[in-house]
């Protein structure tokens, strides 16, 4: 069966219907990660997505690419918010990946207006990427966000070739708020969290749902050859969702709806300074990141702050999905206490 490739917006890059998400390979050995990445390439996947924040993911991918003749498009990201910070991260990514140019480079997690204004300011990260592009270090400027309203603003600037947004059968807001505008502006879409960050109980059905949309490219995280082969098989066997599958989707949505954080951050700011959307997704972090990463300064500090929650309830009054946020914070703090002990 001949696979129909997907055009990634104005980049004109033709990619396999799914990309390779580089978060989970942090959890496995370098030797195993190399095998997983190479199997993905062998089966036709030609877009690999990673980030500076994913500990050794870039390094493992770089080693997997050594000796590979096939053209593989690389996508990475940086939390650098200034011109100099992100430019330095581009240089670090190039070294880690062992390449002279990265195809797509993102400003990572531009989730709120304050961050948007900062990265687009004269000394902001956008201009660091523009400099990197002018010097031939990257080909396309991209951005990732967990907030569909911010996604709209980013696309309207007409400065980005690719945008990454969350999309799965629980988080469907992008269908209305992002996809039509991106198509109009010819901005490529990489759909992150196609399996809900690893917490959706039926990952195969979740990926099949996302694959129904021909315009977007989902990037499921993969950490085993079995996962790679199953995901590629699904691409080859893709068919419309059946009545039974649609019913199962509704059942899962109803079951998870009161506990699933969409990361919109409308609950912020927290009087205690708690990173709410991070903490109430502890189960997702535990499934995708190694314990050592969660014990590092940034995440561990957020965990300690979460333990100071007073249950004031201000966050819950702001949540557009009516999540019982104080209860979810308490539940996830207990989960982290057990896991990090």
PDB file of C-alpha atoms in Angstrom, residues 16-227:
ATOM      1  CA  UNK A  16       4.812  10.527   6.705  1.00  0.00           C
ATOM      2  CA  UNK A  17       1.318  10.738   8.294  1.00  0.00           C
ATOM      3  CA  UNK A  18       2.833  10.547  11.791  1.00  0.00           C
ATOM      4  CA  UNK A  19       6.007  12.032  13.237  1.00  0.00           C
ATOM      5  CA  UNK A  20       8.222  10.497  15.901  1.00  0.00           C
ATOM      6  CA  UNK A  21       7.722  12.126  19.311  1.00  0.00           C
ATOM      7  CA  UNK A  22      11.022  12.232  21.184  1.00  0.00           C
ATOM      8  CA  UNK A  23       9.927  12.516  24.825  1.00  0.00           C
ATOM      9  CA  UNK A  24       9.693   8.826  25.863  1.00  0.00           C
ATOM     10  CA  UNK A  25      13.140   7.760  24.640  1.00  0.00           C
ATOM     11  CA  UNK A  26      14.550   9.619  27.648  1.00  0.00           C
ATOM     12  CA  UNK A  27      13.332   6.660  29.699  1.00  0.00           C
ATOM     13  CA  UNK A  28      15.274   3.975  27.836  1.00  0.00           C
ATOM     14  CA  UNK A  29      18.946   3.232  27.280  1.00  0.00           C
ATOM     15  CA  UNK A  30      20.891   4.869  24.490  1.00  0.00           C
ATOM     16  CA  UNK A  31      21.316   1.521  22.740  1.00  0.00           C
ATOM     17  CA  UNK A  32      17.586   0.817  22.813  1.00  0.00           C
ATOM     18  CA  UNK A  33      16.685   4.382  21.787  1.00  0.00           C
ATOM     19  CA  UNK A  34      18.895   4.108  18.713  1.00  0.00           C
ATOM     20  CA  UNK A  35      17.113   0.900  17.697  1.00  0.00           C
ATOM     21  CA  UNK A  36      13.673   2.478  18.185  1.00  0.00           C
ATOM     22  CA  UNK A  37      14.492   5.614  16.177  1.00  0.00           C
ATOM     23  CA  UNK A  38      16.084   3.616  13.365  1.00  0.00           C
ATOM     24  CA  UNK A  39      13.103   1.276  13.168  1.00  0.00           C
ATOM     25  CA  UNK A  40      10.816   4.288  12.816  1.00  0.00           C
ATOM     26  CA  UNK A  41      12.929   5.618   9.946  1.00  0.00           C
ATOM     27  CA  UNK A  42      13.071   2.164   8.356  1.00  0.00           C
ATOM     28  CA  UNK A  43       9.259   2.033   8.353  1.00  0.00           C
ATOM     29  CA  UNK A  44       8.945   5.412   6.649  1.00  0.00           C
ATOM     30  CA  UNK A  45       8.676   7.984   9.441  1.00  0.00           C
ATOM     31  CA  UNK A  46      10.681  10.981   8.242  1.00  0.00           C
ATOM     32  CA  UNK A  47       9.944  13.715  10.809  1.00  0.00           C
ATOM     33  CA  UNK A  48      11.445  13.458  14.290  1.00  0.00           C
ATOM     34  CA  UNK A  49      10.413  15.916  16.988  1.00  0.00           C
ATOM     35  CA  UNK A  50      12.460  16.579  20.107  1.00  0.00           C
ATOM     36  CA  UNK A  51      13.443  19.490  22.382  1.00  0.00           C
ATOM     37  CA  UNK A  52      16.261  20.886  24.478  1.00  0.00           C
ATOM     38  CA  UNK A  53      14.070  20.239  27.521  1.00  0.00           C
ATOM     39  CA  UNK A  54      13.867  16.491  26.848  1.00  0.00           C
ATOM     40  CA  UNK A  55      17.160  15.745  28.664  1.00  0.00           C
ATOM     41  CA  UNK A  56      19.177  13.349  26.441  1.00  0.00           C
ATOM     42  CA  UNK A  57      16.566  12.930  23.691  1.00  0.00           C
ATOM     43  CA  UNK A  58      18.453  15.073  21.155  1.00  0.00           C
ATOM     44  CA  UNK A  59      21.705  13.216  21.806  1.00  0.00           C
ATOM     45  CA  UNK A  60      20.087   9.798  21.373  1.00  0.00           C
ATOM     46  CA  UNK A  61      18.393  10.893  18.155  1.00  0.00           C
ATOM     47  CA  UNK A  62      21.673  12.310  16.853  1.00  0.00           C
ATOM     48  CA  UNK A  63      23.440   9.007  17.430  1.00  0.00           C
ATOM     49  CA  UNK A  64      20.582   7.104  15.780  1.00  0.00           C
ATOM     50  CA  UNK A  65      20.931   9.262  12.660  1.00  0.00           C
ATOM     51  CA  UNK A  66      24.609   8.456  12.133  1.00  0.00           C
ATOM     52  CA  UNK A  67      25.037   6.460   8.950  1.00  0.00           C
ATOM     53  CA  UNK A  68      21.392   6.908   7.895  1.00  0.00           C
ATOM     54  CA  UNK A  69      21.093   7.706   4.171  1.00  0.00           C
ATOM     55  CA  UNK A  70      17.369   8.509   4.131  1.00  0.00           C
ATOM     56  CA  UNK A  71      16.309  12.141   4.399  1.00  0.00           C
ATOM     57  CA  UNK A  72      14.925  12.731   7.884  1.00  0.00           C
ATOM     58  CA  UNK A  73      13.444  16.091   8.858  1.00  0.00           C
ATOM     59  CA  UNK A  74      14.332  17.288  12.342  1.00  0.00           C
ATOM     60  CA  UNK A  75      12.241  19.437  14.653  1.00  0.00           C
ATOM     61  CA  UNK A  76      13.421  20.746  18.009  1.00  0.00           C
ATOM     62  CA  UNK A  77      12.410  23.365  20.570  1.00  0.00           C
ATOM     63  CA  UNK A  78      13.804  25.735  23.167  1.00  0.00           C
ATOM     64  CA  UNK A  79      12.451  27.410  26.282  1.00  0.00           C
ATOM     65  CA  UNK A  80      14.822  30.307  25.614  1.00  0.00           C
ATOM     66  CA  UNK A  81      12.773  33.495  25.761  1.00  0.00           C
ATOM     67  CA  UNK A  82      15.389  35.985  24.593  1.00  0.00           C
ATOM     68  CA  UNK A  83      17.231  36.312  21.304  1.00  0.00           C
ATOM     69  CA  UNK A  84      20.543  35.208  22.798  1.00  0.00           C
ATOM     70  CA  UNK A  85      19.103  32.323  24.847  1.00  0.00           C
ATOM     71  CA  UNK A  86      17.337  30.634  21.956  1.00  0.00           C
ATOM     72  CA  UNK A  87      20.218  31.230  19.542  1.00  0.00           C
ATOM     73  CA  UNK A  88      22.538  29.474  21.999  1.00  0.00           C
ATOM     74  CA  UNK A  89      20.038  26.619  22.253  1.00  0.00           C
ATOM     75  CA  UNK A  90      19.922  26.241  18.465  1.00  0.00           C
ATOM     76  CA  UNK A  91      23.709  25.836  18.522  1.00  0.00           C
ATOM     77  CA  UNK A  92      23.419  23.269  21.338  1.00  0.00           C
ATOM     78  CA  UNK A  93      20.731  21.338  19.444  1.00  0.00           C
ATOM     79  CA  UNK A  94      22.892  21.235  16.319  1.00  0.00           C
ATOM     80  CA  UNK A  95      25.748  19.764  18.343  1.00  0.00           C
ATOM     81  CA  UNK A  96      23.517  17.226  20.103  1.00  0.00           C
ATOM     82  CA  UNK A  97      21.865  16.094  16.884  1.00  0.00           C
ATOM     83  CA  UNK A  98      25.153  16.014  14.984  1.00  0.00           C
ATOM     84  CA  UNK A  99      23.851  18.077  12.062  1.00  0.00           C
ATOM     85  CA  UNK A 100      24.703  21.393  10.394  1.00  0.00           C
ATOM     86  CA  UNK A 101      21.083  22.488  10.006  1.00  0.00           C
ATOM     87  CA  UNK A 102      17.772  21.760  11.761  1.00  0.00           C
ATOM     88  CA  UNK A 103      14.701  21.846   9.546  1.00  0.00           C
ATOM     89  CA  UNK A 104      12.159  23.185  12.068  1.00  0.00           C
ATOM     90  CA  UNK A 105      12.891  25.002  15.319  1.00  0.00           C
ATOM     91  CA  UNK A 106      10.222  25.979  17.846  1.00  0.00           C
ATOM     92  CA  UNK A 107       9.839  28.456  20.620  1.00  0.00           C
ATOM     93  CA  UNK A 108       8.661  25.967  23.250  1.00  0.00           C
ATOM     94  CA  UNK A 109       5.369  26.334  25.147  1.00  0.00           C
ATOM     95  CA  UNK A 110       4.356  29.926  24.462  1.00  0.00           C
ATOM     96  CA  UNK A 111       1.251  29.498  26.577  1.00  0.00           C
ATOM     97  CA  UNK A 112       0.265  32.962  27.774  1.00  0.00           C
ATOM     98  CA  UNK A 113       0.137  36.587  26.708  1.00  0.00           C
ATOM     99  CA  UNK A 114       3.110  37.598  28.848  1.00  0.00           C
ATOM    100  CA  UNK A 115       5.353  34.973  27.238  1.00  0.00           C
ATOM    101  CA  UNK A 116       4.009  35.843  23.785  1.00  0.00           C
ATOM    102  CA  UNK A 117       4.878  39.503  24.262  1.00  0.00           C
ATOM    103  CA  UNK A 118       8.337  38.619  25.555  1.00  0.00           C
ATOM    104  CA  UNK A 119       9.331  36.287  22.715  1.00  0.00           C
ATOM    105  CA  UNK A 120       8.051  38.728  20.080  1.00  0.00           C
ATOM    106  CA  UNK A 121       9.765  41.778  21.609  1.00  0.00           C
ATOM    107  CA  UNK A 122      12.837  43.253  19.809  1.00  0.00           C
ATOM    108  CA  UNK A 123      15.171  41.189  22.019  1.00  0.00           C
ATOM    109  CA  UNK A 124      12.839  38.190  22.059  1.00  0.00           C
ATOM    110  CA  UNK A 125      13.301  34.578  21.024  1.00  0.00           C
ATOM    111  CA  UNK A 126      11.633  35.051  17.649  1.00  0.00           C
ATOM    112  CA  UNK A 127      14.502  37.260  16.528  1.00  0.00           C
ATOM    113  CA  UNK A 128      17.002  34.701  17.749  1.00  0.00           C
ATOM    114  CA  UNK A 129      15.391  32.155  15.440  1.00  0.00           C
ATOM    115  CA  UNK A 130      15.321  34.699  12.623  1.00  0.00           C
ATOM    116  CA  UNK A 131      19.067  35.172  13.083  1.00  0.00           C
ATOM    117  CA  UNK A 132      19.596  31.397  13.068  1.00  0.00           C
ATOM    118  CA  UNK A 133      17.564  31.121   9.863  1.00  0.00           C
ATOM    119  CA  UNK A 134      19.507  33.924   8.175  1.00  0.00           C
ATOM    120  CA  UNK A 135      22.734  32.111   9.060  1.00  0.00           C
ATOM    121  CA  UNK A 136      21.455  28.839   7.602  1.00  0.00           C
ATOM    122  CA  UNK A 137      21.269  27.031  10.946  1.00  0.00           C
ATOM    123  CA  UNK A 138      17.527  26.339  10.639  1.00  0.00           C
ATOM    124  CA  UNK A 139      15.089  26.321   7.738  1.00  0.00           C
ATOM    125  CA  UNK A 140      11.729  27.079   9.340  1.00  0.00           C
ATOM    126  CA  UNK A 141      10.576  29.034  12.390  1.00  0.00           C
ATOM    127  CA  UNK A 142       7.937  27.373  14.535  1.00  0.00           C
ATOM    128  CA  UNK A 143       6.205  27.649  17.891  1.00  0.00           C
ATOM    129  CA  UNK A 144       4.410  25.316  20.283  1.00  0.00           C
ATOM    130  CA  UNK A 145       1.578  26.251  22.622  1.00  0.00           C
ATOM    131  CA  UNK A 146      -0.964  24.527  24.854  1.00  0.00           C
ATOM    132  CA  UNK A 147      -3.416  27.426  24.593  1.00  0.00           C
ATOM    133  CA  UNK A 148      -5.688  27.636  21.539  1.00  0.00           C
ATOM    134  CA  UNK A 149      -6.353  31.362  21.996  1.00  0.00           C
ATOM    135  CA  UNK A 150      -2.625  32.092  22.049  1.00  0.00           C
ATOM    136  CA  UNK A 151      -2.282  29.797  19.018  1.00  0.00           C
ATOM    137  CA  UNK A 152      -4.661  32.057  17.105  1.00  0.00           C
ATOM    138  CA  UNK A 153      -2.600  35.128  17.960  1.00  0.00           C
ATOM    139  CA  UNK A 154       0.623  33.398  16.961  1.00  0.00           C
ATOM    140  CA  UNK A 155      -0.762  32.319  13.588  1.00  0.00           C
ATOM    141  CA  UNK A 156      -2.124  35.806  12.902  1.00  0.00           C
ATOM    142  CA  UNK A 157       1.381  37.275  13.178  1.00  0.00           C
ATOM    143  CA  UNK A 158       2.145  35.418   9.930  1.00  0.00           C
ATOM    144  CA  UNK A 159       5.687  34.834  11.189  1.00  0.00           C
ATOM    145  CA  UNK A 160       5.528  31.084  11.805  1.00  0.00           C
ATOM    146  CA  UNK A 161       5.798  28.254   9.306  1.00  0.00           C
ATOM    147  CA  UNK A 162       4.691  25.528  11.724  1.00  0.00           C
ATOM    148  CA  UNK A 163       2.740  25.460  14.974  1.00  0.00           C
ATOM    149  CA  UNK A 164       2.376  22.655  17.508  1.00  0.00           C
ATOM    150  CA  UNK A 165      -0.888  22.404  19.413  1.00  0.00           C
ATOM    151  CA  UNK A 166      -2.540  19.752  21.563  1.00  0.00           C
ATOM    152  CA  UNK A 167      -5.107  17.606  19.807  1.00  0.00           C
ATOM    153  CA  UNK A 168      -6.816  14.381  20.806  1.00  0.00           C
ATOM    154  CA  UNK A 169     -10.422  13.308  21.210  1.00  0.00           C
ATOM    155  CA  UNK A 170     -10.671  14.981  24.602  1.00  0.00           C
ATOM    156  CA  UNK A 171      -8.907  18.181  23.560  1.00  0.00           C
ATOM    157  CA  UNK A 172     -10.718  19.146  20.363  1.00  0.00           C
ATOM    158  CA  UNK A 173     -10.803  22.935  20.742  1.00  0.00           C
ATOM    159  CA  UNK A 174      -8.172  23.319  18.011  1.00  0.00           C
ATOM    160  CA  UNK A 175     -10.623  21.982  15.417  1.00  0.00           C
ATOM    161  CA  UNK A 176     -12.569  25.230  15.571  1.00  0.00           C
ATOM    162  CA  UNK A 177     -10.045  27.758  16.846  1.00  0.00           C
ATOM    163  CA  UNK A 178      -6.772  26.746  15.198  1.00  0.00           C
ATOM    164  CA  UNK A 179      -7.055  24.428  12.206  1.00  0.00           C
ATOM    165  CA  UNK A 180      -9.143  26.672   9.880  1.00  0.00           C
ATOM    166  CA  UNK A 181      -6.910  29.695  10.496  1.00  0.00           C
ATOM    167  CA  UNK A 182      -3.740  27.643  10.059  1.00  0.00           C
ATOM    168  CA  UNK A 183      -5.033  26.312   6.737  1.00  0.00           C
ATOM    169  CA  UNK A 184      -5.905  29.826   5.611  1.00  0.00           C
ATOM    170  CA  UNK A 185      -2.389  31.042   6.451  1.00  0.00           C
ATOM    171  CA  UNK A 186      -0.799  27.819   5.148  1.00  0.00           C
ATOM    172  CA  UNK A 187       0.828  27.114   8.508  1.00  0.00           C
ATOM    173  CA  UNK A 188       1.789  23.488   9.087  1.00  0.00           C
ATOM    174  CA  UNK A 189       0.336  21.787  12.159  1.00  0.00           C
ATOM    175  CA  UNK A 190       2.063  19.199  14.315  1.00  0.00           C
ATOM    176  CA  UNK A 191      -0.444  17.719  16.758  1.00  0.00           C
ATOM    177  CA  UNK A 192       1.192  17.033  20.096  1.00  0.00           C
ATOM    178  CA  UNK A 193      -0.398  14.897  22.804  1.00  0.00           C
ATOM    179  CA  UNK A 194      -2.375  12.801  20.265  1.00  0.00           C
ATOM    180  CA  UNK A 195      -2.774  10.238  23.039  1.00  0.00           C
ATOM    181  CA  UNK A 196      -3.460  12.818  25.729  1.00  0.00           C
ATOM    182  CA  UNK A 197       0.076  12.755  27.084  1.00  0.00           C
ATOM    183  CA  UNK A 198      -0.128   9.026  27.728  1.00  0.00           C
ATOM    184  CA  UNK A 199      -3.191   9.119  29.970  1.00  0.00           C
ATOM    185  CA  UNK A 200      -5.937   8.207  27.484  1.00  0.00           C
ATOM    186  CA  UNK A 201      -6.771   4.531  28.193  1.00  0.00           C
ATOM    187  CA  UNK A 202      -7.074   3.535  24.517  1.00  0.00           C
ATOM    188  CA  UNK A 203      -4.010   4.975  22.716  1.00  0.00           C
ATOM    189  CA  UNK A 204      -4.724   3.172  19.440  1.00  0.00           C
ATOM    190  CA  UNK A 205      -8.202   4.651  19.222  1.00  0.00           C
ATOM    191  CA  UNK A 206      -6.827   8.046  20.199  1.00  0.00           C
ATOM    192  CA  UNK A 207      -4.271   8.009  17.386  1.00  0.00           C
ATOM    193  CA  UNK A 208      -6.850   6.731  14.903  1.00  0.00           C
ATOM    194  CA  UNK A 209      -9.091   9.673  15.834  1.00  0.00           C
ATOM    195  CA  UNK A 210      -6.311  12.191  15.149  1.00  0.00           C
ATOM    196  CA  UNK A 211      -5.392  10.496  11.867  1.00  0.00           C
ATOM    197  CA  UNK A 212      -8.876  11.234  10.520  1.00  0.00           C
ATOM    198  CA  UNK A 213      -7.654  14.793   9.878  1.00  0.00           C
ATOM    199  CA  UNK A 214      -5.536  14.938   6.714  1.00  0.00           C
ATOM    200  CA  UNK A 215      -4.045  18.375   7.378  1.00  0.00           C
ATOM    201  CA  UNK A 216      -2.298  17.731  10.672  1.00  0.00           C
ATOM    202  CA  UNK A 217       0.698  15.561  11.551  1.00  0.00           C
ATOM    203  CA  UNK A 218       0.444  13.877  14.976  1.00  0.00           C
ATOM    204  CA  UNK A 219       3.685  13.122  16.819  1.00  0.00           C
ATOM    205  CA  UNK A 220       3.012  10.258  19.224  1.00  0.00           C
ATOM    206  CA  UNK A 221       5.839   9.577  21.630  1.00  0.00           C
ATOM    207  CA  UNK A 222       7.382   6.134  21.169  1.00  0.00           C
ATOM    208  CA  UNK A 223       9.832   4.204  23.338  1.00  0.00           C
ATOM    209  CA  UNK A 224       9.731   0.687  21.900  1.00  0.00           C
ATOM    210  CA  UNK A 225       9.932  -0.988  18.525  1.00  0.00           C
ATOM    211  CA  UNK A 226       6.537  -2.524  19.243  1.00  0.00           C
ATOM    212  CA  UNK A 227       4.959   0.920  19.651  1.00  0.00           C
TER     213      UNK A 227
END
